[in-house]
């Protein structure tokens, strides 16, 4: 550990131009414990939450980051997960279904995703909503935009679904023949 810090200090003084007094070296004892990648925090965006949801899906903000929706699509299925403000923990809501309105190539259509509770969801609530609509999955894959409206604790939230991120070199998962 000391070796790494000293290397960092040398690199700082050589490349950045800071002096040795600007670099603080901790005298903490070296640990023989290996660093486990699963214990490191996920990649964060500027909003302080992960860039992707716990399942690797795209995040949709709800109510100035009060909650999030994680969107998973591909292989003929779509799943929406309701997450907390940090976009890391599921939030089970009292809803039998979520309705997503999408616009693609000038056509607008609504799709219903029935509740599909996860094992940890409280009885009568769900944090996961799924659809096996191949049409919805194809619309999502081809960059459809739209919205999902849902109620959480008596408040209405609208999440804007868009594909405004760069798809160059971007992988939604295994989508052979996938073009945007």
Coordinates of N, CA, C and O in Angstrom, one line a residue:
X1 N 0.8 -1.2 0.0 CA 0.0 0.0 0.0 C 0.9 1.3 0.0 O 0.6 2.2 -0.7
X2 N 1.9 1.3 0.9 CA 2.8 2.4 0.9 C 3.5 2.7 -0.4 O 3.7 3.8 -0.9
X3 N 3.9 1.6 -1.1 CA 4.5 1.7 -2.4 C 3.6 2.4 -3.4 O 4.1 3.2 -4.1
X4 N 2.3 2.0 -3.3 CA 1.3 2.6 -4.3 C 1.2 4.1 -4.0 O 1.1 4.9 -4.9
X5 N 1.2 4.5 -2.7 CA 1.0 5.9 -2.3 C 2.3 6.7 -2.7 O 2.2 7.8 -3.2
X6 N 3.5 6.1 -2.5 CA 4.7 6.8 -2.9 C 4.8 6.9 -4.4 O 5.2 8.0 -4.9
X7 N 4.3 5.9 -5.1 CA 4.3 6.0 -6.6 C 3.4 7.2 -7.0 O 3.7 8.0 -7.9
X8 N 2.2 7.3 -6.3 CA 1.3 8.3 -6.6 C 1.9 9.7 -6.3 O 1.8 10.6 -7.1
X9 N 2.6 9.8 -5.2 CA 3.3 11.0 -4.8 C 4.3 11.4 -5.9 O 4.4 12.6 -6.3
X10 N 5.1 10.5 -6.3 CA 6.1 10.7 -7.3 C 5.4 11.2 -8.6 O 5.9 12.2 -9.3
X11 N 4.4 10.5 -9.0 CA 3.6 10.9 -10.3 C 3.1 12.3 -10.1 O 3.1 13.1 -11.1
X12 N 2.6 12.6 -9.0 CA 2.0 13.9 -8.7 C 3.0 15.0 -8.9 O 2.8 16.0 -9.6
X13 N 4.2 14.8 -8.3 CA 5.2 15.8 -8.3 C 5.8 15.9 -9.7 O 6.2 17.0 -10.2
X14 N 5.9 14.8 -10.4 CA 6.5 14.8 -11.8 C 5.6 15.4 -12.8 O 6.0 16.2 -13.6
X15 N 4.3 14.9 -12.8 CA 3.4 15.3 -13.9 C 2.6 16.5 -13.6 O 2.2 17.2 -14.5
X16 N 2.2 16.7 -12.4 CA 1.2 17.7 -12.1 C 2.0 19.0 -11.6 O 1.5 20.1 -11.7
X17 N 3.1 18.8 -11.0 CA 3.9 19.9 -10.5 C 3.6 20.3 -9.1 O 4.0 21.3 -8.6
X18 N 2.9 19.4 -8.3 CA 2.7 19.8 -6.9 C 4.0 19.4 -6.1 O 4.8 18.5 -6.6
X19 N 4.2 20.0 -5.0 CA 5.3 19.7 -4.2 C 5.0 18.5 -3.2 O 3.9 18.2 -3.0
X20 N 6.1 18.0 -2.6 CA 5.9 16.9 -1.7 C 5.0 17.3 -0.5 O 4.3 16.4 0.0
X21 N 5.1 18.5 -0.1 CA 4.2 19.0 1.0 C 2.7 18.9 0.7 O 1.9 18.9 1.5
X22 N 2.4 18.9 -0.7 CA 1.0 18.8 -1.1 C 0.4 17.4 -1.0 O -0.8 17.2 -1.1
X23 N 1.3 16.4 -0.9 CA 0.9 15.0 -0.9 C 1.0 14.5 0.5 O 2.0 14.6 1.1
X24 N -0.2 13.9 0.9 CA -0.2 13.3 2.2 C -0.2 11.8 2.1 O -0.9 11.3 1.4
X25 N 0.8 11.2 2.8 CA 0.9 9.8 2.7 C 0.4 9.2 4.1 O 0.9 9.6 5.1
X26 N -0.6 8.3 4.0 CA -1.1 7.7 5.2 C -0.2 6.6 5.7 O 0.4 5.9 5.0
X27 N 0.0 6.6 7.0 CA 0.8 5.6 7.7 C 0.0 4.4 8.1 O 0.3 3.7 9.0
X28 N -1.2 4.2 7.5 CA -2.0 3.0 7.8 C -1.3 1.7 7.5 O -0.6 1.6 6.6
X29 N -1.5 0.7 8.4 CA -0.8 -0.5 8.1 C -1.3 -1.2 6.8 O -2.4 -1.0 6.4
X30 N -0.4 -1.9 6.2 CA -0.8 -2.6 4.9 C -1.7 -3.7 5.3 O -1.6 -4.4 6.3
X31 N -2.7 -3.9 4.4 CA -3.6 -5.0 4.6 C -3.3 -6.1 3.6 O -3.0 -5.9 2.4
X32 N -3.3 -7.3 4.1 CA -3.1 -8.4 3.2 C -4.4 -8.9 2.6 O -4.4 -9.9 1.9
X33 N -5.5 -8.3 3.0 CA -6.8 -8.6 2.4 C -6.9 -8.1 1.0 O -6.6 -7.0 0.7
X34 N -7.3 -9.0 0.0 CA -7.4 -8.6 -1.3 C -8.7 -7.7 -1.5 O -9.6 -7.8 -0.7
X35 N -8.6 -6.8 -2.4 CA -9.8 -5.9 -2.7 C -10.8 -6.7 -3.5 O -10.4 -7.3 -4.6
X36 N -12.0 -6.8 -3.1 CA -13.0 -7.6 -3.8 C -13.9 -6.6 -4.6 O -14.4 -5.6 -4.0
X37 N -13.9 -6.8 -5.9 CA -14.6 -5.8 -6.8 C -16.1 -5.7 -6.4 O -16.6 -4.6 -6.6
X38 N -16.7 -6.7 -5.9 CA -18.2 -6.6 -5.6 C -18.4 -5.6 -4.5 O -19.5 -5.1 -4.2
X39 N -17.3 -5.3 -3.7 CA -17.5 -4.4 -2.5 C -17.3 -3.0 -2.9 O -17.5 -2.1 -2.1
X40 N -16.8 -2.7 -4.1 CA -16.6 -1.3 -4.5 C -17.9 -0.7 -4.9 O -18.8 -1.4 -5.4
X41 N -18.0 0.6 -4.7 CA -19.3 1.3 -5.1 C -19.5 1.2 -6.6 O -18.5 1.2 -7.4
X42 N -20.7 1.1 -7.1 CA -21.0 1.1 -8.6 C -20.6 2.5 -9.2 O -20.5 3.5 -8.5
X43 N -20.4 2.5 -10.5 CA -20.1 3.8 -11.2 C -21.2 4.7 -10.9 O -22.4 4.4 -11.1
X44 N -20.9 5.9 -10.5 CA -21.9 7.0 -10.2 C -21.9 8.0 -11.3 O -20.9 8.3 -11.9
X45 N -23.1 8.6 -11.5 CA -23.2 9.7 -12.4 C -23.1 11.0 -11.6 O -23.0 10.9 -10.4
X46 N -23.3 12.1 -12.2 CA -23.2 13.4 -11.5 C -24.3 13.6 -10.5 O -24.2 14.4 -9.6
X47 N -25.4 12.8 -10.6 CA -26.5 13.0 -9.7 C -26.3 12.2 -8.4 O -27.2 12.2 -7.5
X48 N -25.3 11.5 -8.3 CA -25.0 10.7 -7.1 C -25.6 9.3 -7.0 O -25.6 8.7 -6.0
X49 N -26.2 8.9 -8.1 CA -26.7 7.5 -8.1 C -25.9 6.8 -9.3 O -25.3 7.4 -10.1
X50 N -26.1 5.4 -9.3 CA -25.4 4.7 -10.3 C -25.8 5.1 -11.7 O -26.9 5.6 -11.9
X51 N -25.0 4.8 -12.7 CA -25.3 5.1 -14.1 C -26.4 4.2 -14.6 O -27.2 4.5 -15.5
X52 N -26.4 3.0 -14.0 CA -27.4 1.9 -14.4 C -28.0 1.4 -13.1 O -27.5 1.5 -12.1
X53 N -29.2 0.8 -13.3 CA -29.9 0.2 -12.2 C -29.2 -1.1 -11.7 O -28.2 -1.6 -12.3
X54 N -29.7 -1.7 -10.6 CA -29.1 -2.9 -10.1 C -29.1 -4.1 -11.1 O -28.3 -5.0 -10.9
X55 N -29.9 -4.1 -12.1 CA -30.0 -5.2 -13.1 C -29.2 -4.8 -14.3 O -29.3 -5.5 -15.3
X56 N -28.6 -3.6 -14.3 CA -27.9 -3.1 -15.5 C -28.7 -2.3 -16.5 O -28.2 -2.0 -17.6
X57 N -29.9 -2.0 -16.1 CA -30.8 -1.3 -17.1 C -30.7 0.2 -17.0 O -30.0 0.8 -16.1
X58 N -31.3 0.9 -18.0 CA -31.4 2.3 -18.0 C -32.2 2.9 -16.9 O -33.3 2.3 -16.6
X59 N -31.8 4.0 -16.4 CA -32.6 4.7 -15.3 C -33.5 5.8 -15.8 O -33.0 6.6 -16.7
X60 N -34.7 5.9 -15.3 CA -35.6 7.0 -15.6 C -35.9 7.7 -14.2 O -36.2 7.0 -13.3
X61 N -35.7 9.0 -14.2 CA -35.9 9.8 -13.0 C -37.3 10.0 -12.8 O -38.1 10.3 -13.7
X62 N -37.7 10.0 -11.5 CA -39.1 10.3 -11.1 C -39.0 11.3 -10.0 O -38.4 11.2 -9.0
X63 N -39.7 12.5 -10.2 CA -39.8 13.5 -9.2 C -38.5 14.0 -8.7 O -38.3 14.0 -7.5
X64 N -37.7 14.6 -9.5 CA -36.4 15.2 -9.2 C -35.6 14.2 -8.3 O -35.1 14.5 -7.2
X65 N -35.5 13.0 -8.8 CA -34.7 11.9 -8.2 C -35.3 11.4 -6.8 O -34.6 10.8 -6.0
X66 N -36.6 11.6 -6.6 CA -37.2 11.0 -5.4 C -37.2 9.5 -5.5 O -37.0 8.8 -4.6
X67 N -37.5 9.1 -6.8 CA -37.5 7.6 -7.1 C -36.9 7.5 -8.5 O -36.7 8.5 -9.2
X68 N -36.8 6.3 -8.9 CA -36.3 6.0 -10.3 C -37.0 4.7 -10.8 O -37.6 3.9 -10.0
X69 N -37.1 4.6 -12.1 CA -37.5 3.4 -12.8 C -36.3 2.8 -13.5 O -35.6 3.6 -14.2
X70 N -36.1 1.5 -13.3 CA -35.0 0.9 -14.1 C -35.7 0.1 -15.2 O -36.6 -0.7 -15.0
X71 N -35.3 0.4 -16.5 CA -35.9 -0.2 -17.7 C -35.0 -1.3 -18.2 O -33.8 -1.1 -18.5
X72 N -35.5 -2.5 -18.3 CA -34.8 -3.6 -18.9 C -35.6 -4.1 -20.2 O -36.8 -4.2 -20.1
X73 N -34.9 -4.2 -21.3 CA -35.6 -4.7 -22.5 C -34.7 -5.5 -23.3 O -33.5 -5.3 -23.2
X74 N -35.2 -6.3 -24.2 CA -34.4 -7.2 -25.0 C -34.9 -8.6 -24.9 O -35.6 -9.0 -24.0
X75 N -34.7 -9.4 -25.9 CA -35.1 -10.8 -26.0 C -36.6 -10.9 -25.9 O -37.1 -11.9 -25.3
X76 N -37.4 -10.0 -26.4 CA -38.8 -10.1 -26.4 C -39.6 -9.8 -25.1 O -40.7 -10.1 -25.0
X77 N -38.9 -9.2 -24.1 CA -39.5 -8.9 -22.8 C -39.1 -7.5 -22.4 O -38.1 -7.0 -22.7
X78 N -40.0 -6.9 -21.5 CA -39.7 -5.6 -20.9 C -40.0 -5.8 -19.4 O -41.0 -6.3 -19.1
X79 N -39.1 -5.2 -18.6 CA -39.3 -5.2 -17.2 C -39.0 -3.8 -16.7 O -38.0 -3.1 -17.1
X80 N -39.9 -3.3 -15.8 CA -39.6 -2.0 -15.1 C -39.5 -2.3 -13.6 O -40.4 -2.9 -13.1
X81 N -38.5 -1.7 -13.0 CA -38.3 -1.9 -11.6 C -38.4 -0.5 -10.9 O -37.8 0.4 -11.4
X82 N -39.2 -0.4 -9.9 CA -39.3 0.8 -9.2 C -38.2 0.8 -8.1 O -38.1 -0.1 -7.3
X83 N -37.4 1.9 -8.1 CA -36.3 2.0 -7.2 C -36.4 3.3 -6.4 O -37.0 4.3 -6.7
X84 N -35.6 3.3 -5.3 CA -35.5 4.5 -4.4 C -34.8 5.6 -5.1 O -34.3 5.5 -6.2
X85 N -34.6 6.7 -4.3 CA -33.9 7.9 -4.9 C -32.4 7.6 -5.2 O -31.9 8.3 -6.1
X86 N -31.8 6.7 -4.5 CA -30.4 6.3 -4.8 C -30.3 5.4 -6.0 O -29.2 5.1 -6.5
X87 N -31.4 4.9 -6.5 CA -31.5 4.0 -7.6 C -30.8 2.6 -7.3 O -30.3 2.0 -8.2
X88 N -30.8 2.2 -6.1 CA -30.2 1.0 -5.7 C -31.1 0.0 -5.0 O -30.8 -1.2 -5.0
X89 N -32.2 0.5 -4.4 CA -33.1 -0.4 -3.6 C -34.5 -0.4 -4.2 O -35.0 0.6 -4.6
X90 N -35.1 -1.6 -4.3 CA -36.5 -1.7 -4.8 C -37.5 -1.0 -3.9 O -37.3 -1.0 -2.7
X91 N -38.5 -0.4 -4.5 CA -39.6 0.2 -3.8 C -40.9 -0.5 -4.2 O -41.3 -0.3 -5.4
X92 N -41.5 -1.3 -3.4 CA -42.8 -1.9 -3.8 C -43.9 -0.9 -3.6 O -44.0 -0.2 -2.6
X93 N -44.8 -0.9 -4.7 CA -45.9 0.0 -4.7 C -47.2 -0.7 -4.8 O -47.2 -1.9 -5.3
X94 N -48.3 -0.1 -4.5 CA -49.6 -0.7 -4.6 C -50.1 -0.4 -6.0 O -50.8 0.7 -6.2
X95 N -49.8 -1.2 -6.9 CA -50.3 -1.0 -8.3 C -50.4 -2.4 -8.9 O -49.6 -3.3 -8.7
X96 N -51.5 -2.6 -9.6 CA -51.7 -3.9 -10.3 C -51.0 -4.0 -11.6 O -50.7 -5.0 -12.2
X97 N -50.7 -2.7 -12.2 CA -50.0 -2.6 -13.5 C -49.5 -1.2 -13.6 O -49.9 -0.3 -12.9
X98 N -48.5 -1.1 -14.5 CA -48.0 0.2 -15.0 C -48.3 0.3 -16.4 O -48.3 -0.6 -17.2
X99 N -48.7 1.5 -16.9 CA -48.9 1.8 -18.3 C -47.9 2.7 -18.8 O -47.5 3.8 -18.2
X100 N -47.3 2.3 -19.9 CA -46.2 3.0 -20.6 C -46.8 3.5 -21.9 O -47.3 2.7 -22.7
X101 N -46.7 4.8 -22.2 CA -47.1 5.3 -23.5 C -45.8 5.6 -24.3 O -44.9 6.3 -23.8
X102 N -45.7 5.1 -25.5 CA -44.5 5.2 -26.3 C -44.9 5.8 -27.7 O -46.0 5.6 -28.2
X103 N -44.0 6.6 -28.2 CA -44.1 7.1 -29.6 C -42.9 6.6 -30.4 O -41.8 6.8 -30.0
X104 N -43.3 6.1 -31.6 CA -42.2 5.6 -32.5 C -42.7 5.7 -33.9 O -43.8 5.3 -34.3
X105 N -41.9 6.4 -34.7 CA -42.2 6.6 -36.1 C -43.5 7.3 -36.3 O -44.3 6.9 -37.2
X106 N -43.9 8.2 -35.4 CA -45.1 9.0 -35.6 C -46.3 8.2 -35.0 O -47.4 8.8 -35.0
X107 N -46.2 7.0 -34.5 CA -47.3 6.2 -34.0 C -47.2 6.3 -32.4 O -46.1 6.2 -31.9
X108 N -48.3 6.4 -31.8 CA -48.3 6.4 -30.3 C -49.1 5.2 -29.8 O -50.2 4.9 -30.4
X109 N -48.6 4.5 -28.8 CA -49.3 3.3 -28.3 C -49.0 3.2 -26.9 O -47.9 3.5 -26.4
X110 N -50.0 2.7 -26.1 CA -49.8 2.4 -24.7 C -49.7 0.9 -24.5 O -50.3 0.1 -25.1
X111 N -48.8 0.6 -23.5 CA -48.5 -0.8 -23.2 C -48.7 -1.0 -21.7 O -48.3 -0.2 -20.9
X112 N -49.3 -2.1 -21.3 CA -49.5 -2.4 -19.9 C -48.5 -3.4 -19.4 O -48.3 -4.4 -20.1
X113 N -48.0 -3.2 -18.3 CA -47.0 -4.1 -17.6 C -47.6 -4.5 -16.3 O -47.6 -3.7 -15.3
X114 N -48.1 -5.8 -16.2 CA -48.7 -6.2 -14.9 C -47.7 -6.4 -13.9 O -46.5 -6.6 -14.1
X115 N -48.1 -6.2 -12.6 CA -47.2 -6.4 -11.5 C -46.7 -7.8 -11.5 O -47.4 -8.8 -11.8
X116 N -45.4 -8.0 -11.2 CA -44.8 -9.2 -11.1 C -43.9 -9.2 -9.8 O -42.6 -9.0 -10.0
X117 N -44.5 -9.3 -8.6 CA -43.7 -9.0 -7.4 C -42.4 -9.8 -7.3 O -42.4 -11.0 -7.7
X118 N -41.4 -9.2 -6.7 CA -40.2 -9.9 -6.3 C -40.4 -10.6 -5.0 O -41.3 -10.2 -4.2
X119 N -39.6 -11.5 -4.6 CA -39.7 -12.3 -3.4 C -39.7 -11.4 -2.2 O -40.5 -11.6 -1.2
X120 N -38.9 -10.3 -2.2 CA -38.8 -9.4 -1.0 C -39.9 -8.4 -0.9 O -40.0 -7.6 0.0
X121 N -40.8 -8.3 -2.0 CA -41.9 -7.3 -1.9 C -42.9 -7.7 -0.9 O -43.3 -8.8 -0.7
X122 N -43.4 -6.6 -0.3 CA -44.5 -6.8 0.7 C -45.8 -7.3 0.0 O -46.0 -6.9 -1.1
X123 N -46.5 -8.1 0.7 CA -47.7 -8.7 0.2 C -48.7 -7.6 -0.3 O -48.9 -6.6 0.4
X124 N -49.2 -7.8 -1.5 CA -50.1 -6.8 -2.1 C -49.4 -5.6 -2.8 O -50.1 -4.7 -3.3
X125 N -48.1 -5.6 -2.9 CA -47.3 -4.6 -3.5 C -46.3 -5.2 -4.5 O -46.0 -6.4 -4.4
X126 N -45.8 -4.4 -5.4 CA -44.8 -4.9 -6.3 C -43.8 -3.8 -6.7 O -44.1 -2.7 -6.8
X127 N -42.5 -4.2 -6.8 CA -41.5 -3.3 -7.3 C -41.1 -3.6 -8.7 O -40.3 -2.9 -9.3
X128 N -41.7 -4.7 -9.3 CA -41.3 -5.1 -10.6 C -42.6 -5.3 -11.4 O -43.6 -5.8 -11.0
X129 N -42.6 -4.8 -12.7 CA -43.7 -4.9 -13.6 C -43.1 -5.4 -14.9 O -42.1 -4.8 -15.4
X130 N -43.8 -6.4 -15.5 CA -43.2 -7.0 -16.7 C -44.2 -7.2 -17.8 O -45.4 -7.3 -17.6
X131 N -43.6 -7.3 -19.0 CA -44.4 -7.5 -20.2 C -43.7 -8.4 -21.2 O -42.4 -8.3 -21.3
X132 N -44.4 -9.3 -21.8 CA -43.7 -10.2 -22.8 C -44.2 -9.7 -24.2 O -44.1 -10.5 -25.2
X133 N -44.6 -8.4 -24.3 CA -45.0 -7.9 -25.6 C -43.8 -7.7 -26.5 O -42.9 -6.9 -26.2
X134 N -43.7 -8.5 -27.5 CA -42.6 -8.4 -28.5 C -42.6 -7.0 -29.1 O -41.6 -6.4 -29.3
X135 N -43.8 -6.5 -29.4 CA -44.0 -5.2 -30.0 C -43.4 -4.1 -29.1 O -42.6 -3.2 -29.6
X136 N -43.7 -4.1 -27.8 CA -43.1 -3.1 -26.9 C -41.6 -3.2 -26.9 O -40.9 -2.2 -26.9
X137 N -41.1 -4.5 -26.8 CA -39.7 -4.7 -26.7 C -39.0 -4.1 -28.0 O -38.0 -3.4 -27.9
X138 N -39.6 -4.4 -29.2 CA -39.1 -3.9 -30.4 C -39.1 -2.3 -30.5 O -38.1 -1.7 -30.9
X139 N -40.2 -1.7 -30.0 CA -40.3 -0.3 -29.9 C -39.2 0.3 -29.0 O -38.5 1.3 -29.4
X140 N -39.0 -0.3 -27.9 CA -37.9 0.1 -26.9 C -36.5 0.0 -27.6 O -35.7 0.9 -27.5
X141 N -36.3 -1.1 -28.3 CA -35.0 -1.4 -28.9 C -34.7 -0.4 -30.0 O -33.6 -0.1 -30.3
X142 N -35.8 0.1 -30.7 CA -35.5 1.0 -31.8 C -35.6 2.5 -31.4 O -35.7 3.3 -32.3
X143 N -35.6 2.7 -30.1 CA -35.4 4.1 -29.6 C -36.7 4.9 -29.4 O -36.7 6.1 -29.4
X144 N -37.8 4.1 -29.2 CA -39.1 4.8 -28.9 C -39.0 5.7 -27.7 O -38.2 5.4 -26.8
X145 N -39.7 6.8 -27.6 CA -39.7 7.7 -26.5 C -41.1 7.8 -25.9 O -42.1 7.5 -26.7
X146 N -41.2 8.1 -24.7 CA -42.6 8.2 -24.1 C -42.5 8.5 -22.6 O -41.6 9.2 -22.1
X147 N -43.5 7.9 -21.9 CA -43.6 8.2 -20.5 C -44.3 7.1 -19.7 O -45.1 6.3 -20.3
X148 N -44.0 7.0 -18.5 CA -44.7 6.1 -17.5 C -45.2 7.0 -16.4 O -44.4 7.8 -15.9
X149 N -46.4 6.8 -16.0 CA -47.0 7.5 -14.9 C -47.4 6.5 -13.8 O -48.0 5.5 -14.1
X150 N -47.0 6.8 -12.6 CA -47.3 5.9 -11.5 C -47.5 6.6 -10.2 O -47.1 7.8 -10.1
X151 N -48.2 5.9 -9.3 CA -48.5 6.5 -7.9 C -47.6 5.8 -6.9 O -47.5 4.6 -6.9
X152 N -46.9 6.6 -6.1 CA -46.1 6.1 -5.0 C -46.5 6.9 -3.8 O -46.4 8.1 -3.7
X153 N -47.0 6.1 -2.8 CA -47.4 6.7 -1.5 C -48.4 7.9 -1.7 O -48.3 8.9 -1.1
X154 N -49.4 7.7 -2.7 CA -50.4 8.7 -2.9 C -50.0 9.8 -3.8 O -50.8 10.7 -4.1
X155 N -48.7 9.9 -4.2 CA -48.3 11.0 -5.1 C -48.1 10.4 -6.5 O -47.6 9.3 -6.7
X156 N -48.4 11.2 -7.5 CA -48.3 10.9 -8.9 C -46.9 11.3 -9.4 O -46.4 12.4 -9.1
X157 N -46.2 10.4 -10.1 CA -44.9 10.6 -10.7 C -44.9 10.3 -12.2 O -45.5 9.3 -12.5
X158 N -44.2 11.1 -13.0 CA -44.1 10.8 -14.4 C -42.6 10.7 -14.7 O -41.8 11.5 -14.4
X159 N -42.3 9.6 -15.4 CA -41.0 9.3 -15.8 C -40.9 9.4 -17.3 O -41.7 8.8 -18.0
X160 N -39.9 10.2 -17.8 CA -39.8 10.4 -19.2 C -38.8 9.4 -19.8 O -37.7 9.2 -19.3
X161 N -39.3 8.6 -20.7 CA -38.5 7.5 -21.4 C -38.0 8.1 -22.6 O -38.7 8.5 -23.5
X162 N -36.6 8.1 -22.7 CA -36.0 8.6 -23.9 C -34.7 7.9 -24.1 O -34.1 7.3 -23.2
X163 N -34.2 7.9 -25.4 CA -32.9 7.3 -25.7 C -32.0 8.5 -26.2 O -31.6 8.5 -27.3
X164 N -31.7 9.4 -25.2 CA -30.9 10.5 -25.6 C -29.4 10.3 -25.3 O -28.6 11.1 -25.5
X165 N -29.1 9.0 -24.9 CA -27.7 8.7 -24.7 C -27.0 8.2 -26.0 O -27.7 7.8 -26.9
X166 N -25.7 8.2 -26.0 CA -25.0 7.8 -27.2 C -25.0 6.3 -27.3 O -24.6 5.6 -26.4
X167 N -25.4 5.8 -28.4 CA -25.4 4.4 -28.6 C -24.2 3.9 -29.3 O -24.0 2.7 -29.5
X168 N -23.3 4.8 -29.7 CA -22.0 4.4 -30.3 C -21.2 3.5 -29.3 O -20.9 4.0 -28.2
X169 N -21.0 2.3 -29.6 CA -20.3 1.4 -28.7 C -21.1 1.0 -27.4 O -20.6 0.5 -26.5
X170 N -22.4 1.3 -27.4 CA -23.2 1.1 -26.2 C -23.9 -0.2 -26.4 O -24.4 -0.6 -27.5
X171 N -24.0 -1.0 -25.4 CA -24.6 -2.4 -25.5 C -25.7 -2.5 -24.5 O -25.5 -2.3 -23.3
X172 N -26.9 -2.7 -24.9 CA -28.0 -3.0 -24.0 C -28.1 -4.4 -23.6 O -29.0 -4.8 -22.9
X173 N -27.1 -5.2 -24.0 CA -27.1 -6.6 -23.6 C -26.9 -7.3 -25.0 O -26.4 -6.8 -25.9
X174 N -27.4 -8.5 -25.0 CA -27.2 -9.3 -26.2 C -28.4 -9.1 -27.2 O -29.5 -9.6 -27.0
X175 N -28.2 -8.2 -28.2 CA -29.2 -7.8 -29.1 C -28.6 -8.0 -30.5 O -28.2 -7.0 -31.1
X176 N -28.6 -9.1 -31.0 CA -28.1 -9.4 -32.4 C -29.0 -8.7 -33.4 O -30.2 -8.7 -33.3
X177 N -28.3 -8.1 -34.4 CA -29.1 -7.4 -35.4 C -29.7 -6.1 -34.9 O -30.6 -5.5 -35.5
X178 N -29.2 -5.5 -33.8 CA -29.7 -4.4 -33.1 C -29.2 -3.1 -33.7 O -28.0 -2.9 -33.7
X179 N -30.0 -2.3 -34.3 CA -29.6 -1.0 -34.9 C -30.5 0.1 -34.3 O -31.6 -0.1 -34.1
X180 N -29.8 1.2 -34.1 CA -30.5 2.4 -33.7 C -30.5 3.4 -34.8 O -29.5 3.7 -35.4

